[in-house]
């Protein structure tokens, strides 16, 4: 299953709620969890890959894989996108509005990745 979605999962949530992240419609984490319970428990559907090998996998495109963050489903045999957040070596006051927006986005991604790492470290410890 980690081949399809290798990102940290909240142990207090349904283990398959991630199946509904960025799947062509927007769900909150609570709604994704309810969908997972309905599909995989109430209806008895098997987990991804149980009937045939998966044809897609999740790519969090540099984020931690949370449903409110960017993410896409890609063909299973394609590599996930790599993402490195860097800050330009430029005076911030000399940046255009577009350059500042890009910098803010890069900082938000870096903070998200730091939070995911902290969450992962906590899960490994406890």
C-alpha positions as protocol buffer text, in pm:
chain_id: "A"
residue {
  index: 1
  type: UNK
  ca { x: 0 y: 0 z: 0 }
}
residue {
  index: 2
  type: UNK
  ca { x: 295 y: 236 z: 62 }
}
residue {
  index: 3
  type: UNK
  ca { x: 375 y: 216 z: -310 }
}
residue {
  index: 4
  type: UNK
  ca { x: 49 y: 400 z: -378 }
}
residue {
  index: 5
  type: UNK
  ca { x: 50 y: 647 z: -84 }
}
residue {
  index: 6
  type: UNK
  ca { x: 385 y: 658 z: 103 }
}
residue {
  index: 7
  type: UNK
  ca { x: 299 y: 962 z: 317 }
}
residue {
  index: 8
  type: UNK
  ca { x: 231 y: 974 z: 691 }
}
residue {
  index: 9
  type: UNK
  ca { x: -121 y: 879 z: 792 }
}
residue {
  index: 10
  type: UNK
  ca { x: -296 y: 999 z: 1106 }
}
residue {
  index: 11
  type: UNK
  ca { x: -333 y: 690 z: 1330 }
}
residue {
  index: 12
  type: UNK
  ca { x: -659 y: 833 z: 1467 }
}
residue {
  index: 13
  type: UNK
  ca { x: -817 y: 840 z: 1119 }
}
residue {
  index: 14
  type: UNK
  ca { x: -941 y: 566 z: 889 }
}
residue {
  index: 15
  type: UNK
  ca { x: -631 y: 406 z: 733 }
}
residue {
  index: 16
  type: UNK
  ca { x: -771 y: 441 z: 381 }
}
residue {
  index: 17
  type: UNK
  ca { x: -915 y: 795 z: 393 }
}
residue {
  index: 18
  type: UNK
  ca { x: -628 y: 909 z: 169 }
}
residue {
  index: 19
  type: UNK
  ca { x: -793 y: 727 z: -122 }
}
residue {
  index: 20
  type: UNK
  ca { x: -1029 y: 1023 z: -154 }
}
residue {
  index: 21
  type: UNK
  ca { x: -769 y: 1305 z: -141 }
}
residue {
  index: 22
  type: UNK
  ca { x: -771 y: 1522 z: -458 }
}
residue {
  index: 23
  type: UNK
  ca { x: -970 y: 1257 z: -646 }
}
residue {
  index: 24
  type: UNK
  ca { x: -1155 y: 1498 z: -873 }
}
residue {
  index: 25
  type: UNK
  ca { x: -1356 y: 1654 z: -589 }
}
residue {
  index: 26
  type: UNK
  ca { x: -1263 y: 1840 z: -273 }
}
residue {
  index: 27
  type: UNK
  ca { x: -1321 y: 1672 z: 62 }
}
residue {
  index: 28
  type: UNK
  ca { x: -1224 y: 1767 z: 412 }
}
residue {
  index: 29
  type: UNK
  ca { x: -1032 y: 1507 z: 609 }
}
residue {
  index: 30
  type: UNK
  ca { x: -1351 y: 1430 z: 805 }
}
residue {
  index: 31
  type: UNK
  ca { x: -1547 y: 1374 z: 483 }
}
residue {
  index: 32
  type: UNK
  ca { x: -1270 y: 1155 z: 336 }
}
residue {
  index: 33
  type: UNK
  ca { x: -1273 y: 948 z: 654 }
}
residue {
  index: 34
  type: UNK
  ca { x: -1652 y: 901 z: 634 }
}
residue {
  index: 35
  type: UNK
  ca { x: -1623 y: 800 z: 267 }
}
residue {
  index: 36
  type: UNK
  ca { x: -1350 y: 547 z: 352 }
}
residue {
  index: 37
  type: UNK
  ca { x: -1560 y: 395 z: 629 }
}
residue {
  index: 38
  type: UNK
  ca { x: -1862 y: 371 z: 399 }
}
residue {
  index: 39
  type: UNK
  ca { x: -1675 y: 222 z: 101 }
}
residue {
  index: 40
  type: UNK
  ca { x: -1424 y: -5 z: 274 }
}
residue {
  index: 41
  type: UNK
  ca { x: -1617 y: -108 z: 585 }
}
residue {
  index: 42
  type: UNK
  ca { x: -1992 y: -62 z: 528 }
}
residue {
  index: 43
  type: UNK
  ca { x: -1988 y: -176 z: 162 }
}
residue {
  index: 44
  type: UNK
  ca { x: -1706 y: -426 z: 209 }
}
residue {
  index: 45
  type: UNK
  ca { x: -1497 y: -311 z: -87 }
}
residue {
  index: 46
  type: UNK
  ca { x: -1137 y: -429 z: -86 }
}
residue {
  index: 47
  type: UNK
  ca { x: -843 y: -198 z: -36 }
}
residue {
  index: 48
  type: UNK
  ca { x: -665 y: -58 z: -343 }
}
residue {
  index: 49
  type: UNK
  ca { x: -480 y: -328 z: -532 }
}
residue {
  index: 50
  type: UNK
  ca { x: -683 y: -617 z: -388 }
}
residue {
  index: 51
  type: UNK
  ca { x: -872 y: -697 z: -711 }
}
residue {
  index: 52
  type: UNK
  ca { x: -593 y: -608 z: -954 }
}
residue {
  index: 53
  type: UNK
  ca { x: -267 y: -416 z: -931 }
}
residue {
  index: 54
  type: UNK
  ca { x: -315 y: -40 z: -901 }
}
residue {
  index: 55
  type: UNK
  ca { x: -283 y: 172 z: -1213 }
}
residue {
  index: 56
  type: UNK
  ca { x: -233 y: 503 z: -1028 }
}
residue {
  index: 57
  type: UNK
  ca { x: -45 y: 630 z: -723 }
}
residue {
  index: 58
  type: UNK
  ca { x: -56 y: 954 z: -524 }
}
residue {
  index: 59
  type: UNK
  ca { x: 201 y: 1229 z: -572 }
}
residue {
  index: 60
  type: UNK
  ca { x: 191 y: 1500 z: -305 }
}
residue {
  index: 61
  type: UNK
  ca { x: 400 y: 1728 z: -532 }
}
residue {
  index: 62
  type: UNK
  ca { x: 629 y: 1843 z: -253 }
}
residue {
  index: 63
  type: UNK
  ca { x: 370 y: 1861 z: 23 }
}
residue {
  index: 64
  type: UNK
  ca { x: 308 y: 1626 z: 315 }
}
residue {
  index: 65
  type: UNK
  ca { x: 12 y: 1456 z: 142 }
}
residue {
  index: 66
  type: UNK
  ca { x: -270 y: 1622 z: 339 }
}
residue {
  index: 67
  type: UNK
  ca { x: -604 y: 1658 z: 156 }
}
residue {
  index: 68
  type: UNK
  ca { x: -597 y: 2040 z: 164 }
}
residue {
  index: 69
  type: UNK
  ca { x: -253 y: 2051 z: 4 }
}
residue {
  index: 70
  type: UNK
  ca { x: -169 y: 2008 z: -366 }
}
residue {
  index: 71
  type: UNK
  ca { x: -163 y: 1653 z: -490 }
}
residue {
  index: 72
  type: UNK
  ca { x: -235 y: 1450 z: -802 }
}
residue {
  index: 73
  type: UNK
  ca { x: -292 y: 1089 z: -901 }
}
residue {
  index: 74
  type: UNK
  ca { x: -32 y: 978 z: -1155 }
}
residue {
  index: 75
  type: UNK
  ca { x: 23 y: 656 z: -1353 }
}
residue {
  index: 76
  type: UNK
  ca { x: 169 y: 392 z: -1123 }
}
residue {
  index: 77
  type: UNK
  ca { x: 481 y: 342 z: -1334 }
}
residue {
  index: 78
  type: UNK
  ca { x: 574 y: 713 z: -1346 }
}
residue {
  index: 79
  type: UNK
  ca { x: 811 y: 865 z: -1087 }
}
residue {
  index: 80
  type: UNK
  ca { x: 678 y: 1113 z: -834 }
}
residue {
  index: 81
  type: UNK
  ca { x: 781 y: 1475 z: -887 }
}
residue {
  index: 82
  type: UNK
  ca { x: 1078 y: 1592 z: -687 }
}
residue {
  index: 83
  type: UNK
  ca { x: 1054 y: 1930 z: -522 }
}
residue {
  index: 84
  type: UNK
  ca { x: 1321 y: 2143 z: -362 }
}
residue {
  index: 85
  type: UNK
  ca { x: 1225 y: 2472 z: -202 }
}
residue {
  index: 86
  type: UNK
  ca { x: 1493 y: 2737 z: -236 }
}
residue {
  index: 87
  type: UNK
  ca { x: 1495 y: 3109 z: -169 }
}
residue {
  index: 88
  type: UNK
  ca { x: 1644 y: 3346 z: -424 }
}
residue {
  index: 89
  type: UNK
  ca { x: 1960 y: 3535 z: -338 }
}
residue {
  index: 90
  type: UNK
  ca { x: 1793 y: 3871 z: -387 }
}
residue {
  index: 91
  type: UNK
  ca { x: 1692 y: 4168 z: -174 }
}
residue {
  index: 92
  type: UNK
  ca { x: 1327 y: 4110 z: -85 }
}
residue {
  index: 93
  type: UNK
  ca { x: 1243 y: 4479 z: -125 }
}
residue {
  index: 94
  type: UNK
  ca { x: 1366 y: 4460 z: -485 }
}
residue {
  index: 95
  type: UNK
  ca { x: 1138 y: 4166 z: -570 }
}
residue {
  index: 96
  type: UNK
  ca { x: 829 y: 4202 z: -784 }
}
residue {
  index: 97
  type: UNK
  ca { x: 489 y: 4104 z: -641 }
}
residue {
  index: 98
  type: UNK
  ca { x: 510 y: 3780 z: -841 }
}
residue {
  index: 99
  type: UNK
  ca { x: 854 y: 3696 z: -701 }
}
residue {
  index: 100
  type: UNK
  ca { x: 730 y: 3762 z: -346 }
}
residue {
  index: 101
  type: UNK
  ca { x: 430 y: 3536 z: -406 }
}
residue {
  index: 102
  type: UNK
  ca { x: 662 y: 3259 z: -526 }
}
residue {
  index: 103
  type: UNK
  ca { x: 879 y: 3306 z: -216 }
}
residue {
  index: 104
  type: UNK
  ca { x: 574 y: 3288 z: 14 }
}
residue {
  index: 105
  type: UNK
  ca { x: 463 y: 2966 z: -159 }
}
residue {
  index: 106
  type: UNK
  ca { x: 812 y: 2814 z: -125 }
}
residue {
  index: 107
  type: UNK
  ca { x: 816 y: 2903 z: 245 }
}
residue {
  index: 108
  type: UNK
  ca { x: 469 y: 2753 z: 295 }
}
residue {
  index: 109
  type: UNK
  ca { x: 581 y: 2428 z: 130 }
}
residue {
  index: 110
  type: UNK
  ca { x: 897 y: 2418 z: 343 }
}
residue {
  index: 111
  type: UNK
  ca { x: 694 y: 2473 z: 661 }
}
residue {
  index: 112
  type: UNK
  ca { x: 452 y: 2199 z: 556 }
}
residue {
  index: 113
  type: UNK
  ca { x: 740 y: 1960 z: 495 }
}
residue {
  index: 114
  type: UNK
  ca { x: 890 y: 2049 z: 837 }
}
residue {
  index: 115
  type: UNK
  ca { x: 553 y: 1985 z: 1004 }
}
residue {
  index: 116
  type: UNK
  ca { x: 522 y: 1649 z: 826 }
}
residue {
  index: 117
  type: UNK
  ca { x: 872 y: 1554 z: 942 }
}
residue {
  index: 118
  type: UNK
  ca { x: 790 y: 1652 z: 1302 }
}
residue {
  index: 119
  type: UNK
  ca { x: 467 y: 1448 z: 1282 }
}
residue {
  index: 120
  type: UNK
  ca { x: 662 y: 1153 z: 1141 }
}
residue {
  index: 121
  type: UNK
  ca { x: 922 y: 1178 z: 1420 }
}
residue {
  index: 122
  type: UNK
  ca { x: 648 y: 1184 z: 1685 }
}
residue {
  index: 123
  type: UNK
  ca { x: 482 y: 876 z: 1531 }
}
residue {
  index: 124
  type: UNK
  ca { x: 811 y: 687 z: 1529 }
}
residue {
  index: 125
  type: UNK
  ca { x: 879 y: 774 z: 1895 }
}
residue {
  index: 126
  type: UNK
  ca { x: 540 y: 697 z: 2034 }
}
